[in-house]
mmCIF file of C-alpha atoms in Angstrom:
data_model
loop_
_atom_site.group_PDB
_atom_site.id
_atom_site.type_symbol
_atom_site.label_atom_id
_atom_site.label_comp_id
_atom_site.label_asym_id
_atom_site.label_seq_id
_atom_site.Cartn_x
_atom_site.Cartn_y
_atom_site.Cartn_z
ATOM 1 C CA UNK A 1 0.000 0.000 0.000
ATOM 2 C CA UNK A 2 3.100 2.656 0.009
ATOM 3 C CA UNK A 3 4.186 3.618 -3.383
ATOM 4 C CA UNK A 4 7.166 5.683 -3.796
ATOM 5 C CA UNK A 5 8.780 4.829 -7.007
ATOM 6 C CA UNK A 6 10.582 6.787 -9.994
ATOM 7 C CA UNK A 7 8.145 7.597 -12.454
ATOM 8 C CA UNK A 8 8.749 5.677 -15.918
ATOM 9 C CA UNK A 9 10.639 8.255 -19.136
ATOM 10 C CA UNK A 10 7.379 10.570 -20.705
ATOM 11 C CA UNK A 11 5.093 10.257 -17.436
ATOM 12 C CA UNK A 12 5.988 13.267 -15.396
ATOM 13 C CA UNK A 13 5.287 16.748 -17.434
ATOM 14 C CA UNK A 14 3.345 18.965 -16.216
ATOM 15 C CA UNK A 15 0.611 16.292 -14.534
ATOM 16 C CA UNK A 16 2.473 16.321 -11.255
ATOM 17 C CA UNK A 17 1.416 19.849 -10.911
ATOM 18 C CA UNK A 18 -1.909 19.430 -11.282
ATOM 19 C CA UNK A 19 -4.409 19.486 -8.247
ATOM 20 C CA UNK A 20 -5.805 16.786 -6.345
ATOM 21 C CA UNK A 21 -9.051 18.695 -7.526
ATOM 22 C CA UNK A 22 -8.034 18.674 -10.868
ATOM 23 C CA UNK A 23 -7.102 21.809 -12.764
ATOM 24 C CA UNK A 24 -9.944 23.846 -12.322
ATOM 25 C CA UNK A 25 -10.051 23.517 -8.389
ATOM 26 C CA UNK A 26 -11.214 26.367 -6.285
ATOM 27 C CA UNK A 27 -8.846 27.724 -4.232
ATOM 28 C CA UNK A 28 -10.244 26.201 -1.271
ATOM 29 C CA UNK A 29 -9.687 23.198 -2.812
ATOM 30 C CA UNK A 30 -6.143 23.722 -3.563
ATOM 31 C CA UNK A 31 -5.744 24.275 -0.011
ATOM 32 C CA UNK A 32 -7.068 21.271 0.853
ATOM 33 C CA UNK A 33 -4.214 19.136 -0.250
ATOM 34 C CA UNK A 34 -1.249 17.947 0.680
ATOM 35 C CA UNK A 35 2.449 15.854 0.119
ATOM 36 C CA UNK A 36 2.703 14.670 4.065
ATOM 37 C CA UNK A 37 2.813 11.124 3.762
ATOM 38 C CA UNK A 38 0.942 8.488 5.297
ATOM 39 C CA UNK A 39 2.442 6.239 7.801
ATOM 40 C CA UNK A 40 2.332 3.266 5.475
ATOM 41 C CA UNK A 41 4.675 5.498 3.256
ATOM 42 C CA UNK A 42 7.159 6.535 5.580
ATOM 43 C CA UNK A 43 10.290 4.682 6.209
ATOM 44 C CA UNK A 44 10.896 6.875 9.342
ATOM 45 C CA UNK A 45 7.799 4.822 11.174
ATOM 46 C CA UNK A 46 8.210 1.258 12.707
ATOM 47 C CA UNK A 47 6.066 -1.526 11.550
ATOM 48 C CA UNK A 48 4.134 -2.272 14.784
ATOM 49 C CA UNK A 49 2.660 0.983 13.706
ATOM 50 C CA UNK A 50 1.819 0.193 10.076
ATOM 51 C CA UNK A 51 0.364 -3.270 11.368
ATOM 52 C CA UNK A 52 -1.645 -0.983 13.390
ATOM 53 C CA UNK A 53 -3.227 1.109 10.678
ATOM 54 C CA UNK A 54 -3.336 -2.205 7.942
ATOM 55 C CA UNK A 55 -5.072 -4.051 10.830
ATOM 56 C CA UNK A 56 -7.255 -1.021 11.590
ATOM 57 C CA UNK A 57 -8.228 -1.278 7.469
ATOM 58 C CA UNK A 58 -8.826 -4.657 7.349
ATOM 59 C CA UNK A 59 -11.466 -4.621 10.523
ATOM 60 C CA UNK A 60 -13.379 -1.419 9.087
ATOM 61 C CA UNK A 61 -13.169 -3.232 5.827
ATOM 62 C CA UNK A 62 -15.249 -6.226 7.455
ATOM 63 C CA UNK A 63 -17.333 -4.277 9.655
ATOM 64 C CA UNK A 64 -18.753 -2.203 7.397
ATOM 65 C CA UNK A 65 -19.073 -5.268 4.815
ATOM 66 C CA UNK A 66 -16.931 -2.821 2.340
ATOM 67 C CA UNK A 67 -14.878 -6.081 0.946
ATOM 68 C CA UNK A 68 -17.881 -8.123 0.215
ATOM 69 C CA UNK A 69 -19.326 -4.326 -1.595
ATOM 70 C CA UNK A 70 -16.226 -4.054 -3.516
ATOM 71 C CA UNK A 71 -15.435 -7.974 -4.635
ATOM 72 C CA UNK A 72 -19.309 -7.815 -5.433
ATOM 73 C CA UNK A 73 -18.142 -4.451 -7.589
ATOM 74 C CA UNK A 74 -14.995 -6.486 -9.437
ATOM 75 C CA UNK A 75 -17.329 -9.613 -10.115
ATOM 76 C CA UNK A 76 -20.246 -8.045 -11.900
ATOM 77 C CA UNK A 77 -17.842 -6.653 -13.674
ATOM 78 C CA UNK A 78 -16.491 -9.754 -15.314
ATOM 79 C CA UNK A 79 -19.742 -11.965 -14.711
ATOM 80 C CA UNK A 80 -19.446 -13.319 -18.337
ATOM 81 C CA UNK A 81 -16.233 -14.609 -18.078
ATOM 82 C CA UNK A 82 -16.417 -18.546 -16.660
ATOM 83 C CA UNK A 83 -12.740 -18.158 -14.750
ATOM 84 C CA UNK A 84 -11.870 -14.808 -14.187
ATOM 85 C CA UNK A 85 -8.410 -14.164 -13.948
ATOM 86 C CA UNK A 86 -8.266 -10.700 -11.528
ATOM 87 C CA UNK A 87 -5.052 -8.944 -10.428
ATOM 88 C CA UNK A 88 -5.482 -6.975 -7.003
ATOM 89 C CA UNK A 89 -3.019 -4.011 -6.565
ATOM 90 C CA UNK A 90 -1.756 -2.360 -3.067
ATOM 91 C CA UNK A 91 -4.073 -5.669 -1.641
ATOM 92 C CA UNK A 92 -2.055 -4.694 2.141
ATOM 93 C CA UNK A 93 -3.700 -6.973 4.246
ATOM 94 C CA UNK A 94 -5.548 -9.093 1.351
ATOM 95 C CA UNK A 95 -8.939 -8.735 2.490
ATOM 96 C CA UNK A 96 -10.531 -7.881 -0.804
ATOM 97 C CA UNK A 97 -9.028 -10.794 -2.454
ATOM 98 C CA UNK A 98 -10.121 -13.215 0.268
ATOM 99 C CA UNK A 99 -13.632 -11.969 -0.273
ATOM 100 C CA UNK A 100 -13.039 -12.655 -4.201
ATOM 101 C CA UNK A 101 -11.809 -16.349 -3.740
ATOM 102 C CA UNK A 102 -14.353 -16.798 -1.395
ATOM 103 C CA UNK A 103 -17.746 -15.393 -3.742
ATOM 104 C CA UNK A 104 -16.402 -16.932 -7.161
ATOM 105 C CA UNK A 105 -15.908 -20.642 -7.100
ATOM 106 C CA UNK A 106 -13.341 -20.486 -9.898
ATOM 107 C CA UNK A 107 -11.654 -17.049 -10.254
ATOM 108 C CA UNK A 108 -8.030 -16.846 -9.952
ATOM 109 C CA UNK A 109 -6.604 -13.911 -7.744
ATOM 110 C CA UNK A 110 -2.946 -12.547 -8.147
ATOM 111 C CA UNK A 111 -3.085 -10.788 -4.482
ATOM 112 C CA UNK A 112 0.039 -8.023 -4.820
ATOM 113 C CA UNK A 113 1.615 -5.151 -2.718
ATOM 114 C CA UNK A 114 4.557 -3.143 -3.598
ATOM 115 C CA UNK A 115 5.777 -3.030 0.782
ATOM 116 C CA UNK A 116 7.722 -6.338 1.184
ATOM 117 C CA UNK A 117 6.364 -6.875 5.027
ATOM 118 C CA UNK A 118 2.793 -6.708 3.543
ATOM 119 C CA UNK A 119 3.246 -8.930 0.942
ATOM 120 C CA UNK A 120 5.100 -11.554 3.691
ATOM 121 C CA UNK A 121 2.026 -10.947 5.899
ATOM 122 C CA UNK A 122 -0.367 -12.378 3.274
ATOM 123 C CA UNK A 123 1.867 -14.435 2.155
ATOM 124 C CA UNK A 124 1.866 -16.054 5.226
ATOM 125 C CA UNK A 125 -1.696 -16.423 5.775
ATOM 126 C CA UNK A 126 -3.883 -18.116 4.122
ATOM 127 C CA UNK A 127 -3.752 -16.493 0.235
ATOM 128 C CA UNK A 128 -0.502 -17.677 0.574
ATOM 129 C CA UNK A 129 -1.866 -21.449 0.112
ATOM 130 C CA UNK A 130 -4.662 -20.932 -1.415
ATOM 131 C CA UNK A 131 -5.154 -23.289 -4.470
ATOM 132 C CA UNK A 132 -6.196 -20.343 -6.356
ATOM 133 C CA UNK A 133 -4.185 -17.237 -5.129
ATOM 134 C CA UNK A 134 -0.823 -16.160 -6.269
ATOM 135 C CA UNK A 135 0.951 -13.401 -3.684
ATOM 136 C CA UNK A 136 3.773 -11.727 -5.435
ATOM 137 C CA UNK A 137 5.490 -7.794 -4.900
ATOM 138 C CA UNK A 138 4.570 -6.064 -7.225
ATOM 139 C CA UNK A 139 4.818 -2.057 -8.659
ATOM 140 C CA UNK A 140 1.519 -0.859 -9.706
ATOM 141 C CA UNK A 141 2.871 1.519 -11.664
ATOM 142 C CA UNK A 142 4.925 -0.833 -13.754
ATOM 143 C CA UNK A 143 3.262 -3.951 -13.693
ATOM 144 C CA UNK A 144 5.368 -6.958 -14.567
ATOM 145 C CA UNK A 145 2.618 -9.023 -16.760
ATOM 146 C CA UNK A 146 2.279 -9.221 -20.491
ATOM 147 C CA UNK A 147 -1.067 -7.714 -22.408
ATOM 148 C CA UNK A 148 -4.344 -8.558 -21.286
ATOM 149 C CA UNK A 149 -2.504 -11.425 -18.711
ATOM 150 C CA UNK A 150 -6.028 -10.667 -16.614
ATOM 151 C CA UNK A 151 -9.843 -10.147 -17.077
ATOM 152 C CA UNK A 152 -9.944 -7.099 -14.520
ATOM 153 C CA UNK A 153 -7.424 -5.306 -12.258
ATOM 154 C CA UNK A 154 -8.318 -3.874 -9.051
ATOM 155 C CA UNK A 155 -7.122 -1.316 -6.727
ATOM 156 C CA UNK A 156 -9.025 -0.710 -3.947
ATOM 157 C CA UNK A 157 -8.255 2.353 -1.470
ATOM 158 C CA UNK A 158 -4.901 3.124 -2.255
ATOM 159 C CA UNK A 159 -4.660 4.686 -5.489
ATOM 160 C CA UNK A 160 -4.936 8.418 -3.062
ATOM 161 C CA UNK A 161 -1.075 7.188 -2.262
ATOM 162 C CA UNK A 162 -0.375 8.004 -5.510
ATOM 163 C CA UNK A 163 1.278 11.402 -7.141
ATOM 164 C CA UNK A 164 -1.202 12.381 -10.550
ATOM 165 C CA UNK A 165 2.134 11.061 -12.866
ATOM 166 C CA UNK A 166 2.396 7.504 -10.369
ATOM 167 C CA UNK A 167 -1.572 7.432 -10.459
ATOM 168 C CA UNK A 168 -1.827 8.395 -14.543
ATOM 169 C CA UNK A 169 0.612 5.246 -14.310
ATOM 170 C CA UNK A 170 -1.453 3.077 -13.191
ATOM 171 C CA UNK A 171 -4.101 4.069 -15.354
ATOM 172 C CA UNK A 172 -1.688 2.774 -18.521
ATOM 173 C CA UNK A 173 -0.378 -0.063 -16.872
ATOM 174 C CA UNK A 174 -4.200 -1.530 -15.648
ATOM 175 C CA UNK A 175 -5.429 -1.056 -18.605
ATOM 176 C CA UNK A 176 -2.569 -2.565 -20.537
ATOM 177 C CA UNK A 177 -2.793 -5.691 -18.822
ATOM 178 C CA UNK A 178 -6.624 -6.415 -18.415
ATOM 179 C CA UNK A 179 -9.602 -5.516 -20.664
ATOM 180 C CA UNK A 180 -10.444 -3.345 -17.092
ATOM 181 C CA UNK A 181 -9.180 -1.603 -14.411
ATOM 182 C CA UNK A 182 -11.437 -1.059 -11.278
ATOM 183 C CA UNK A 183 -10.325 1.897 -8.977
ATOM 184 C CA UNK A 184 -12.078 2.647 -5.644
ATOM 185 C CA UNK A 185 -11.119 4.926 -3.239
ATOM 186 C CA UNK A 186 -11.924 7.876 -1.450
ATOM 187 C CA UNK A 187 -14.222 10.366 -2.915
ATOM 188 C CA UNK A 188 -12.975 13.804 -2.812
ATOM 189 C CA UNK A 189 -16.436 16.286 -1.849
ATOM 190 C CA UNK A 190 -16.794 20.025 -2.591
ATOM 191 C CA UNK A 191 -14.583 21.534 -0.461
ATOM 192 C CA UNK A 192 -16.827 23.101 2.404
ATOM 193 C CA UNK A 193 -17.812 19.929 3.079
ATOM 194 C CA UNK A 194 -14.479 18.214 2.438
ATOM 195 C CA UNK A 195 -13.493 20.950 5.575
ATOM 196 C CA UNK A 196 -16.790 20.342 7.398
ATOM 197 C CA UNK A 197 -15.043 16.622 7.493
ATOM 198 C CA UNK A 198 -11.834 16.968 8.308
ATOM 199 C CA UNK A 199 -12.558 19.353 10.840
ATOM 200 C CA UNK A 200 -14.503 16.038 12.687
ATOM 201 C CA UNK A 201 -11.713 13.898 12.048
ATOM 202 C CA UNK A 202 -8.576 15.910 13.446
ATOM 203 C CA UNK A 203 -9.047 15.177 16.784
ATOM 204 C CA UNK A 204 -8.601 11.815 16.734
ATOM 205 C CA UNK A 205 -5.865 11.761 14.236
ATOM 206 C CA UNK A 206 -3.939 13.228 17.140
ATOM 207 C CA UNK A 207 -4.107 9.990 19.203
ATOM 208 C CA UNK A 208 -4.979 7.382 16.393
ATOM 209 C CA UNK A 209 -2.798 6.628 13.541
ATOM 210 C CA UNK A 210 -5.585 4.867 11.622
ATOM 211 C CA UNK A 211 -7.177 8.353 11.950
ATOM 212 C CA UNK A 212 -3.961 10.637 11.362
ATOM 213 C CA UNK A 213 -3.392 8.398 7.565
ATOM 214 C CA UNK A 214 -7.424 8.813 7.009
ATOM 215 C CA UNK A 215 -6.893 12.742 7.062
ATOM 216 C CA UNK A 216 -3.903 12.980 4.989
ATOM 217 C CA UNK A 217 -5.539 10.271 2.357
ATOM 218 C CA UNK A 218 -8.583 12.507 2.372
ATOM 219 C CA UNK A 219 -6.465 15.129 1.432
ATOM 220 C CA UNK A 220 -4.590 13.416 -1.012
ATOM 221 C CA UNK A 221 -7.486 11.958 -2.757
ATOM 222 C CA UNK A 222 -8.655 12.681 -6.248
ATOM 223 C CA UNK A 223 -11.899 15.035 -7.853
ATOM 224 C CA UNK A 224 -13.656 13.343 -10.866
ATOM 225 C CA UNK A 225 -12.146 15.978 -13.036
ATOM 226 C CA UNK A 226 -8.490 14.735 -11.791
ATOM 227 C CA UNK A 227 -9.545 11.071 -12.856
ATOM 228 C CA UNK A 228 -10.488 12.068 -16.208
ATOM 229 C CA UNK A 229 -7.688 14.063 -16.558
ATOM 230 C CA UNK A 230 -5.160 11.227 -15.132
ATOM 231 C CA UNK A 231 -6.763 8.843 -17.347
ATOM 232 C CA UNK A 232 -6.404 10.906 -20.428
ATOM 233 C CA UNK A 233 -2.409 11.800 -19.850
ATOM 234 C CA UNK A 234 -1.976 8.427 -19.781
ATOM 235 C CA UNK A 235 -3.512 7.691 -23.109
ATOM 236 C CA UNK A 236 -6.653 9.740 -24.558
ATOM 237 C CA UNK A 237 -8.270 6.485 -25.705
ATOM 238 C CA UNK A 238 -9.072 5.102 -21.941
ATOM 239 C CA UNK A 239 -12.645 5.344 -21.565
ATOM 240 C CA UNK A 240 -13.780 6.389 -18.064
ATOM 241 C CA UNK A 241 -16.378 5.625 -15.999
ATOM 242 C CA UNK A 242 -17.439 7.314 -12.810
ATOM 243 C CA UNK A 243 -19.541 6.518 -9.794
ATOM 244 C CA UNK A 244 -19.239 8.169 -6.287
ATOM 245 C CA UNK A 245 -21.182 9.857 -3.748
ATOM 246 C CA UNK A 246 -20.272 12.508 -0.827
ATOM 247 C CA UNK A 247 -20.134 9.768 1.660
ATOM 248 C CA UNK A 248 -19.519 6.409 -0.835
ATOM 249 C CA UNK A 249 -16.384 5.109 -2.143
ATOM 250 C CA UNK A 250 -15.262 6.709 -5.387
ATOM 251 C CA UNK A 251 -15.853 3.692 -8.524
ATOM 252 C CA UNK A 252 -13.682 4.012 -11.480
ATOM 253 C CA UNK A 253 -14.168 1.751 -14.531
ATOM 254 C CA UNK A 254 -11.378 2.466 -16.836
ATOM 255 C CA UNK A 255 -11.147 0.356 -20.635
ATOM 256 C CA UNK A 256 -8.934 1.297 -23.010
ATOM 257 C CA UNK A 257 -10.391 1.079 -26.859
ATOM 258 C CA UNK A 258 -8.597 -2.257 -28.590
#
């Protein structure tokens, strides 16, 4: 779930100085950003704190039943294939992919991460023996797979991690490699609200560092507009499709035209 890579030759320009609001953010908006990392991103934090915030995911993610929402997402989205081969990016703890082996009797999951103690983690657990789970390391931004080597890539609340050139990345690199990529993360709302919310959640970032890396990835995450615009550095034939809400993950459905 922590991506800090070199950008591939032709992917910086001028993207990286685009706002997380897109290019026509107010300023408000633009003020609402930030490059602080996370604590999954920063080498300067210990790992019994990183467990802490991956294991502080991976409840929420069951509580709220927001694995089974988002495998049920990736599966109607390849519900006329028989055997579904689907690649899961920045999986860190692996819960998505659990929920995908566990709803489709014969899809095949490639469960990745590019931290090497989250990919041991899973790989340690059960995806690690799973009949039909493969754990590997891997870069989301430069995917080691041929063309179309899966039916649907997914990347499921990490892509905010992401600088615009690393995230327009991904778009040409998921797309490259499936017939679709699947995005869903944090949905970025007009910015009075987007302060109205923050405001509640500062006080316990102080004290929680599942809260303190939910502020900064609120403030790191991406406007529709940005999407579009991400998607369409990375090559102007990726179709995009949006869903979101003010208080519902953000759904990306990206194709490229073949």
């Amino acid at each position: 779930m922590a991506y800090m890579v070199s950008d591939a030759a032709g992917f910086t320009s001028d993207i990286d100085r685009m706002p997380r609001g897109g290019f026509r953010a107010s300023c408000l908006d633009r003020l609402l950003e930030t490059d602080r990392l996370e604590y999954l991103d920063r080498d300067d934090v210990d790992e019994s704190t990183k467990k802490q915030v991956i294991g502080a995911l991976d409840w929420t993610g069951r509580f709220f039943r927001n694995h089974q929402r988002f495998a049920a997402i990736a599966l109607d989205l390849v519900a006329d294939v028989p055997d579904p081969r689907i690649l899961e990016l920045g999986a860190g703890h692996g819960g998505v992919s659990r929920q995908l082996l566990a709803d489709h009797p014969s899809a095949r999951v490639t469960v990745t991460d590019l931290d090497a103690e989250s990919v041991a983690r899973i790989a340690a657990g059960d995806l690690g023996s799973h009949p039909r789970a493969e754990v590997r390391q891997l870069d989301a931004t430069s995917i080691d797979a041929a063309d179309d080597s899966y039916d649907l890539v997914l990347f499921a609340l990490s892509f905010h991690h992401l600088r615009p050139s690393q995230a327009a990345r991904v778009f040409a690199e998921g797309t490259r490699v499936a017939g679709t990529l699947l995005i869903i993360d944090l949905p970025r709302p007009p910015a009075p609200l987007h302060l109205l919310r923050l405001a509640t959640m500062l006080p316990a970032a102080l004290v929680l560092p599942f809260a303190h890396d939910g502020v900064i990835s609120s403030l790191r995450s991406y406007s529709p507009s940005a999407l579009r615009s991400l998607a369409h550095h990375a090559d102007p034939s990726i179709d995009v499709e949006l869903r979101s809400g003010l208080n519902l993950p953000q759904i990306v459905i990206a194709r490229r035209a073949r």
